[in-house]
mmCIF file of C-alpha atoms in Angstrom:
data_model
loop_
_atom_site.group_PDB
_atom_site.id
_atom_site.type_symbol
_atom_site.label_atom_id
_atom_site.label_comp_id
_atom_site.label_asym_id
_atom_site.label_seq_id
_atom_site.Cartn_x
_atom_site.Cartn_y
_atom_site.Cartn_z
ATOM 1 C CA GLU A 1 84.690 -128.511 -17.938
ATOM 2 C CA ASP A 2 87.421 -126.375 -19.524
ATOM 3 C CA GLN A 3 88.189 -123.360 -17.591
ATOM 4 C CA VAL A 4 90.330 -120.226 -18.390
ATOM 5 C CA THR A 5 91.343 -117.674 -15.719
ATOM 6 C CA GLN A 6 93.164 -114.525 -16.482
ATOM 7 C CA SER A 7 95.081 -111.958 -14.552
ATOM 8 C CA PRO A 8 95.109 -109.114 -13.550
ATOM 9 C CA GLU A 9 91.654 -107.901 -14.738
ATOM 10 C CA ALA A 10 93.202 -104.333 -15.451
ATOM 11 C CA LEU A 11 96.451 -103.211 -16.195
ATOM 12 C CA ARG A 12 98.080 -99.588 -16.258
ATOM 13 C CA LEU A 13 101.507 -99.032 -17.386
ATOM 14 C CA GLN A 14 103.629 -96.287 -18.370
ATOM 15 C CA GLU A 15 105.113 -96.116 -21.905
ATOM 16 C CA GLY A 16 108.192 -98.368 -22.073
ATOM 17 C CA GLU A 17 107.346 -100.220 -18.837
ATOM 18 C CA SER A 18 107.268 -103.962 -19.690
ATOM 19 C CA SER A 19 104.875 -106.446 -17.981
ATOM 20 C CA SER A 20 103.305 -109.754 -18.493
ATOM 21 C CA LEU A 21 99.822 -110.952 -18.496
ATOM 22 C CA ASN A 22 98.821 -114.297 -17.160
ATOM 23 C CA CYS A 23 96.120 -117.186 -18.434
ATOM 24 C CA SER A 24 95.701 -120.243 -16.404
ATOM 25 C CA TYR A 25 93.637 -122.987 -17.849
ATOM 26 C CA THR A 26 92.137 -126.525 -16.802
ATOM 27 C CA VAL A 27 91.342 -128.298 -19.832
ATOM 28 C CA SER A 28 90.665 -131.950 -20.589
ATOM 29 C CA GLY A 29 92.969 -132.080 -23.842
ATOM 30 C CA LEU A 30 94.287 -129.009 -25.123
ATOM 31 C CA ARG A 31 93.928 -128.094 -28.841
ATOM 32 C CA GLY A 32 95.734 -124.851 -28.805
ATOM 33 C CA LEU A 33 96.104 -121.887 -26.475
ATOM 34 C CA PHE A 34 94.999 -118.827 -28.404
ATOM 35 C CA TRP A 35 95.547 -115.099 -27.757
ATOM 36 C CA TYR A 36 93.729 -112.421 -29.061
ATOM 37 C CA ARG A 37 93.392 -108.708 -28.910
ATOM 38 C CA GLN A 38 90.186 -106.817 -28.788
ATOM 39 C CA ASP A 39 89.702 -103.016 -29.158
ATOM 40 C CA PRO A 40 86.606 -101.383 -27.962
ATOM 41 C CA GLY A 41 83.454 -101.769 -30.434
ATOM 42 C CA LYS A 42 85.619 -104.393 -32.475
ATOM 43 C CA GLY A 43 85.734 -108.321 -32.740
ATOM 44 C CA PRO A 44 88.880 -110.195 -31.120
ATOM 45 C CA GLU A 45 91.984 -110.024 -33.518
ATOM 46 C CA PHE A 46 93.995 -112.977 -33.393
ATOM 47 C CA LEU A 47 97.380 -112.763 -32.166
ATOM 48 C CA PHE A 48 99.222 -116.218 -31.372
ATOM 49 C CA THR A 49 98.562 -119.988 -31.267
ATOM 50 C CA LEU A 50 100.413 -122.186 -28.893
ATOM 51 C CA TYR A 51 100.163 -125.851 -28.903
ATOM 52 C CA SER A 52 102.596 -127.491 -26.678
ATOM 53 C CA ALA A 53 104.733 -126.677 -23.412
ATOM 54 C CA GLY A 54 107.867 -124.752 -23.783
ATOM 55 C CA GLU A 55 106.326 -123.257 -27.292
ATOM 56 C CA GLU A 56 107.200 -119.383 -27.550
ATOM 57 C CA LYS A 57 105.931 -117.130 -30.251
ATOM 58 C CA GLU A 58 106.525 -113.299 -30.781
ATOM 59 C CA LYS A 59 105.523 -110.305 -32.811
ATOM 60 C CA GLU A 60 106.722 -107.136 -32.392
ATOM 61 C CA ARG A 61 106.615 -106.024 -28.593
ATOM 62 C CA LEU A 62 104.604 -109.154 -27.868
ATOM 63 C CA LYS A 63 105.688 -112.732 -26.612
ATOM 64 C CA ALA A 64 103.635 -115.637 -25.491
ATOM 65 C CA THR A 65 104.974 -118.771 -23.702
ATOM 66 C CA LEU A 66 102.984 -121.609 -22.922
ATOM 67 C CA THR A 67 103.501 -124.250 -19.840
ATOM 68 C CA LYS A 68 101.289 -127.275 -18.919
ATOM 69 C CA LYS A 69 99.056 -125.010 -16.735
ATOM 70 C CA GLU A 70 99.281 -121.362 -18.054
ATOM 71 C CA SER A 71 100.461 -119.078 -20.595
ATOM 72 C CA PHE A 72 102.220 -115.671 -20.488
ATOM 73 C CA LEU A 73 101.872 -113.021 -22.644
ATOM 74 C CA HIS A 74 104.906 -110.489 -22.309
ATOM 75 C CA ILE A 75 104.627 -107.118 -23.396
ATOM 76 C CA THR A 76 108.093 -105.353 -23.909
ATOM 77 C CA ALA A 77 108.408 -101.476 -23.866
ATOM 78 C CA PRO A 78 104.803 -101.059 -24.562
ATOM 79 C CA LYS A 79 103.450 -98.124 -26.436
ATOM 80 C CA PRO A 80 99.888 -96.460 -25.988
ATOM 81 C CA GLU A 81 98.879 -98.113 -29.359
ATOM 82 C CA ASP A 82 99.177 -101.511 -27.341
ATOM 83 C CA SER A 83 96.087 -100.630 -25.059
ATOM 84 C CA ALA A 84 93.300 -103.096 -25.459
ATOM 85 C CA THR A 85 91.925 -105.957 -24.020
ATOM 86 C CA TYR A 86 93.794 -109.235 -24.225
ATOM 87 C CA LEU A 87 91.785 -112.446 -24.500
ATOM 88 C CA CYS A 88 93.062 -115.933 -23.838
ATOM 89 C CA ALA A 89 91.435 -118.841 -25.281
ATOM 90 C CA VAL A 90 91.851 -122.763 -25.132
ATOM 91 C CA GLY A 91 90.535 -124.751 -27.826
ATOM 92 C CA ASP A 92 88.996 -128.294 -27.835
ATOM 93 C CA ILE A 93 87.404 -130.486 -30.525
ATOM 94 C CA LEU A 94 83.681 -130.839 -30.253
ATOM 95 C CA THR A 95 81.919 -134.132 -30.341
ATOM 96 C CA GLY A 96 80.297 -133.282 -33.771
ATOM 97 C CA GLY A 97 83.924 -132.181 -35.098
ATOM 98 C CA GLY A 98 84.666 -128.355 -35.294
ATOM 99 C CA ASN A 99 86.427 -126.161 -32.903
ATOM 100 C CA LYS A 100 85.241 -124.652 -29.539
ATOM 101 C CA LEU A 101 86.862 -121.927 -27.869
ATOM 102 C CA THR A 102 86.728 -121.231 -24.055
ATOM 103 C CA PHE A 103 87.549 -117.761 -23.233
ATOM 104 C CA GLY A 104 88.698 -116.011 -20.261
ATOM 105 C CA THR A 105 87.388 -112.510 -19.172
ATOM 106 C CA GLY A 106 90.513 -110.753 -20.504
ATOM 107 C CA THR A 107 92.904 -108.008 -19.488
ATOM 108 C CA GLN A 108 92.156 -104.638 -20.030
ATOM 109 C CA LEU A 109 95.551 -102.841 -20.718
ATOM 110 C CA LYS A 110 96.146 -99.032 -20.672
ATOM 111 C CA VAL A 111 99.565 -97.793 -21.602
ATOM 112 C CA GLU A 112 99.901 -94.125 -20.964
ATOM 113 C CA LEU A 113 102.689 -91.473 -22.143
ATOM 114 C CA ASN B 1 89.792 -108.692 -48.313
ATOM 115 C CA ALA B 2 86.435 -108.611 -46.241
ATOM 116 C CA GLY B 3 87.205 -111.703 -43.811
ATOM 117 C CA VAL B 4 83.865 -112.153 -41.615
ATOM 118 C CA THR B 5 81.093 -109.806 -41.879
ATOM 119 C CA GLN B 6 78.154 -109.209 -39.515
ATOM 120 C CA THR B 7 75.209 -107.129 -40.223
ATOM 121 C CA PRO B 8 73.523 -105.074 -38.430
ATOM 122 C CA LYS B 9 76.404 -103.532 -36.245
ATOM 123 C CA PHE B 10 73.541 -102.292 -33.827
ATOM 124 C CA GLN B 11 69.773 -103.428 -33.384
ATOM 125 C CA VAL B 12 67.080 -102.717 -30.885
ATOM 126 C CA LEU B 13 64.353 -104.917 -30.362
ATOM 127 C CA LYS B 14 61.209 -105.306 -28.326
ATOM 128 C CA THR B 15 60.756 -108.381 -26.176
ATOM 129 C CA GLY B 16 59.085 -111.052 -28.156
ATOM 130 C CA GLN B 17 60.418 -109.776 -31.325
ATOM 131 C CA SER B 18 62.347 -112.093 -33.608
ATOM 132 C CA MET B 19 64.954 -111.330 -36.079
ATOM 133 C CA THR B 20 67.980 -112.852 -37.876
ATOM 134 C CA LEU B 21 71.663 -111.670 -37.316
ATOM 135 C CA GLN B 22 73.731 -112.152 -40.511
ATOM 136 C CA CYS B 23 76.954 -113.384 -40.957
ATOM 137 C CA ALA B 24 79.285 -113.964 -44.293
ATOM 138 C CA GLN B 25 82.684 -115.314 -44.634
ATOM 139 C CA ASP B 26 84.633 -115.015 -47.964
ATOM 140 C CA MET B 27 87.667 -117.223 -46.888
ATOM 141 C CA ASN B 28 86.035 -120.406 -47.843
ATOM 142 C CA HIS B 29 86.101 -121.786 -44.412
ATOM 143 C CA GLU B 30 84.373 -125.015 -43.430
ATOM 144 C CA TYR B 31 83.803 -123.852 -39.621
ATOM 145 C CA MET B 32 81.546 -121.130 -38.426
ATOM 146 C CA SER B 33 80.603 -120.423 -34.899
ATOM 147 C CA TRP B 34 78.295 -117.886 -33.346
ATOM 148 C CA TYR B 35 79.324 -116.530 -29.753
ATOM 149 C CA ARG B 36 78.043 -113.912 -27.414
ATOM 150 C CA GLN B 37 79.968 -111.581 -25.050
ATOM 151 C CA ASP B 38 78.545 -110.114 -21.975
ATOM 152 C CA PRO B 39 80.342 -108.103 -19.112
ATOM 153 C CA GLY B 40 82.205 -110.018 -16.847
ATOM 154 C CA MET B 41 82.134 -113.430 -18.662
ATOM 155 C CA GLY B 42 84.280 -114.733 -21.637
ATOM 156 C CA LEU B 43 82.770 -115.428 -24.794
ATOM 157 C CA ARG B 44 80.161 -118.359 -25.031
ATOM 158 C CA LEU B 45 79.561 -120.558 -27.795
ATOM 159 C CA ILE B 46 76.061 -120.508 -29.185
ATOM 160 C CA HIS B 47 75.883 -122.771 -32.144
ATOM 161 C CA TYR B 48 78.461 -123.910 -34.629
ATOM 162 C CA SER B 49 78.307 -125.639 -38.101
ATOM 163 C CA VAL B 50 81.529 -127.562 -39.573
ATOM 164 C CA GLY B 51 80.066 -127.206 -43.041
ATOM 165 C CA ALA B 52 77.008 -126.596 -45.044
ATOM 166 C CA GLY B 53 74.089 -128.512 -44.117
ATOM 167 C CA ILE B 54 75.627 -129.336 -40.703
ATOM 168 C CA THR B 55 75.078 -127.554 -37.304
ATOM 169 C CA ASP B 56 75.020 -128.235 -33.650
ATOM 170 C CA GLN B 57 74.410 -126.580 -30.476
ATOM 171 C CA GLY B 58 77.036 -125.017 -28.179
ATOM 172 C CA GLU B 59 77.317 -123.985 -24.625
ATOM 173 C CA VAL B 60 74.238 -121.376 -24.658
ATOM 174 C CA PRO B 61 71.801 -122.814 -27.686
ATOM 175 C CA ASN B 62 68.354 -121.931 -25.951
ATOM 176 C CA GLY B 63 66.610 -119.147 -27.837
ATOM 177 C CA TYR B 64 68.454 -119.218 -30.842
ATOM 178 C CA ASN B 65 68.255 -121.155 -34.219
ATOM 179 C CA VAL B 66 70.690 -121.570 -36.803
ATOM 180 C CA SER B 67 71.243 -122.864 -40.517
ATOM 181 C CA ARG B 68 73.835 -123.251 -43.033
ATOM 182 C CA SER B 69 72.776 -123.566 -46.661
ATOM 183 C CA THR B 70 76.010 -122.415 -48.187
ATOM 184 C CA THR B 71 79.728 -122.349 -46.794
ATOM 185 C CA GLU B 72 79.825 -118.443 -46.919
ATOM 186 C CA ASP B 73 76.595 -117.828 -44.696
ATOM 187 C CA PHE B 74 75.845 -118.589 -41.018
ATOM 188 C CA PRO B 75 72.748 -116.606 -39.985
ATOM 189 C CA LEU B 76 71.673 -116.618 -36.395
ATOM 190 C CA ARG B 77 67.938 -116.206 -35.315
ATOM 191 C CA LEU B 78 66.316 -115.128 -32.320
ATOM 192 C CA LEU B 79 62.711 -116.685 -32.250
ATOM 193 C CA SER B 80 61.185 -114.596 -29.462
ATOM 194 C CA ALA B 81 63.666 -112.183 -28.100
ATOM 195 C CA ALA B 82 64.064 -111.707 -24.160
ATOM 196 C CA PRO B 83 65.954 -109.146 -22.267
ATOM 197 C CA SER B 84 68.429 -111.861 -21.118
ATOM 198 C CA GLN B 85 69.723 -111.936 -25.134
ATOM 199 C CA THR B 86 70.939 -108.568 -24.785
ATOM 200 C CA SER B 87 74.378 -108.757 -25.704
ATOM 201 C CA VAL B 88 77.163 -108.414 -28.308
ATOM 202 C CA TYR B 89 77.288 -111.564 -30.842
ATOM 203 C CA PHE B 90 80.094 -112.450 -32.542
ATOM 204 C CA CYS B 91 80.553 -114.884 -35.658
ATOM 205 C CA ALA B 92 83.619 -116.474 -36.087
ATOM 206 C CA SER B 93 85.213 -118.753 -39.023
ATOM 207 C CA SER B 94 88.207 -121.014 -39.222
ATOM 208 C CA ASP B 95 89.495 -123.414 -42.059
ATOM 209 C CA ARG B 96 89.955 -126.622 -39.978
ATOM 210 C CA GLU B 97 89.913 -128.061 -36.463
ATOM 211 C CA GLY B 98 92.437 -126.418 -33.959
ATOM 212 C CA GLN B 99 93.233 -123.578 -36.145
ATOM 213 C CA PRO B 100 92.704 -119.842 -35.351
ATOM 214 C CA GLN B 101 89.100 -118.387 -35.713
ATOM 215 C CA HIS B 102 88.752 -115.195 -37.311
ATOM 216 C CA PHE B 103 85.879 -113.069 -35.769
ATOM 217 C CA GLY B 104 83.696 -110.541 -37.371
ATOM 218 C CA ASP B 105 83.109 -106.877 -35.479
ATOM 219 C CA GLY B 106 79.883 -108.049 -33.684
ATOM 220 C CA THR B 107 76.198 -107.066 -33.653
ATOM 221 C CA ARG B 108 75.528 -105.158 -30.489
ATOM 222 C CA LEU B 109 71.923 -106.019 -29.614
ATOM 223 C CA SER B 110 69.563 -104.599 -27.166
ATOM 224 C CA ILE B 111 66.301 -106.172 -26.244
ATOM 225 C CA LEU B 112 63.788 -103.700 -24.309
#
């Protein structure tokens, strides 16, 4: 059974204080590692997909990396608007076709002035 | 540029009532899914569809039905609501396997 564990559960940073969020996973056959951002009262918003170990992707202050066992979301010089819950999910192909995402419970990030 | 639209945004039901949560997407995506999100747990897959007329069960399907008569719409039916179904429900779509799923903003459902 696919499992995804995210750490820390919550993180409080000062504006400009860089840090990393961790996502460790066990999966029989990885079909993508997905990062999402979720704001209160909203649905998950897609950020990145990583498909193979060594792959990296960047978007503004965010950079996602992938190894065979875990993924990191690095946040460089964060701003208050980066405050959100960040979700990690692993993709798998269902027996009948189609996609299944197995989600972690998320890291709640708060960036303060 | 609506993406995935879910209605209603909020709903309160009494135990034993039935209702349908609506989901529509305008991206011509073949794959659609329903997830529920509960405190302390990751989103869990309820039902999914790989195209019109084709549906299957996910991880937590009991108490829910789905149908897919068109590419655009994928409604979720609660047959006889129970307090354990109090949750936030998200609909998602993607254009093919392995591609990112795009989510709606959810329906917040309380069952008394």
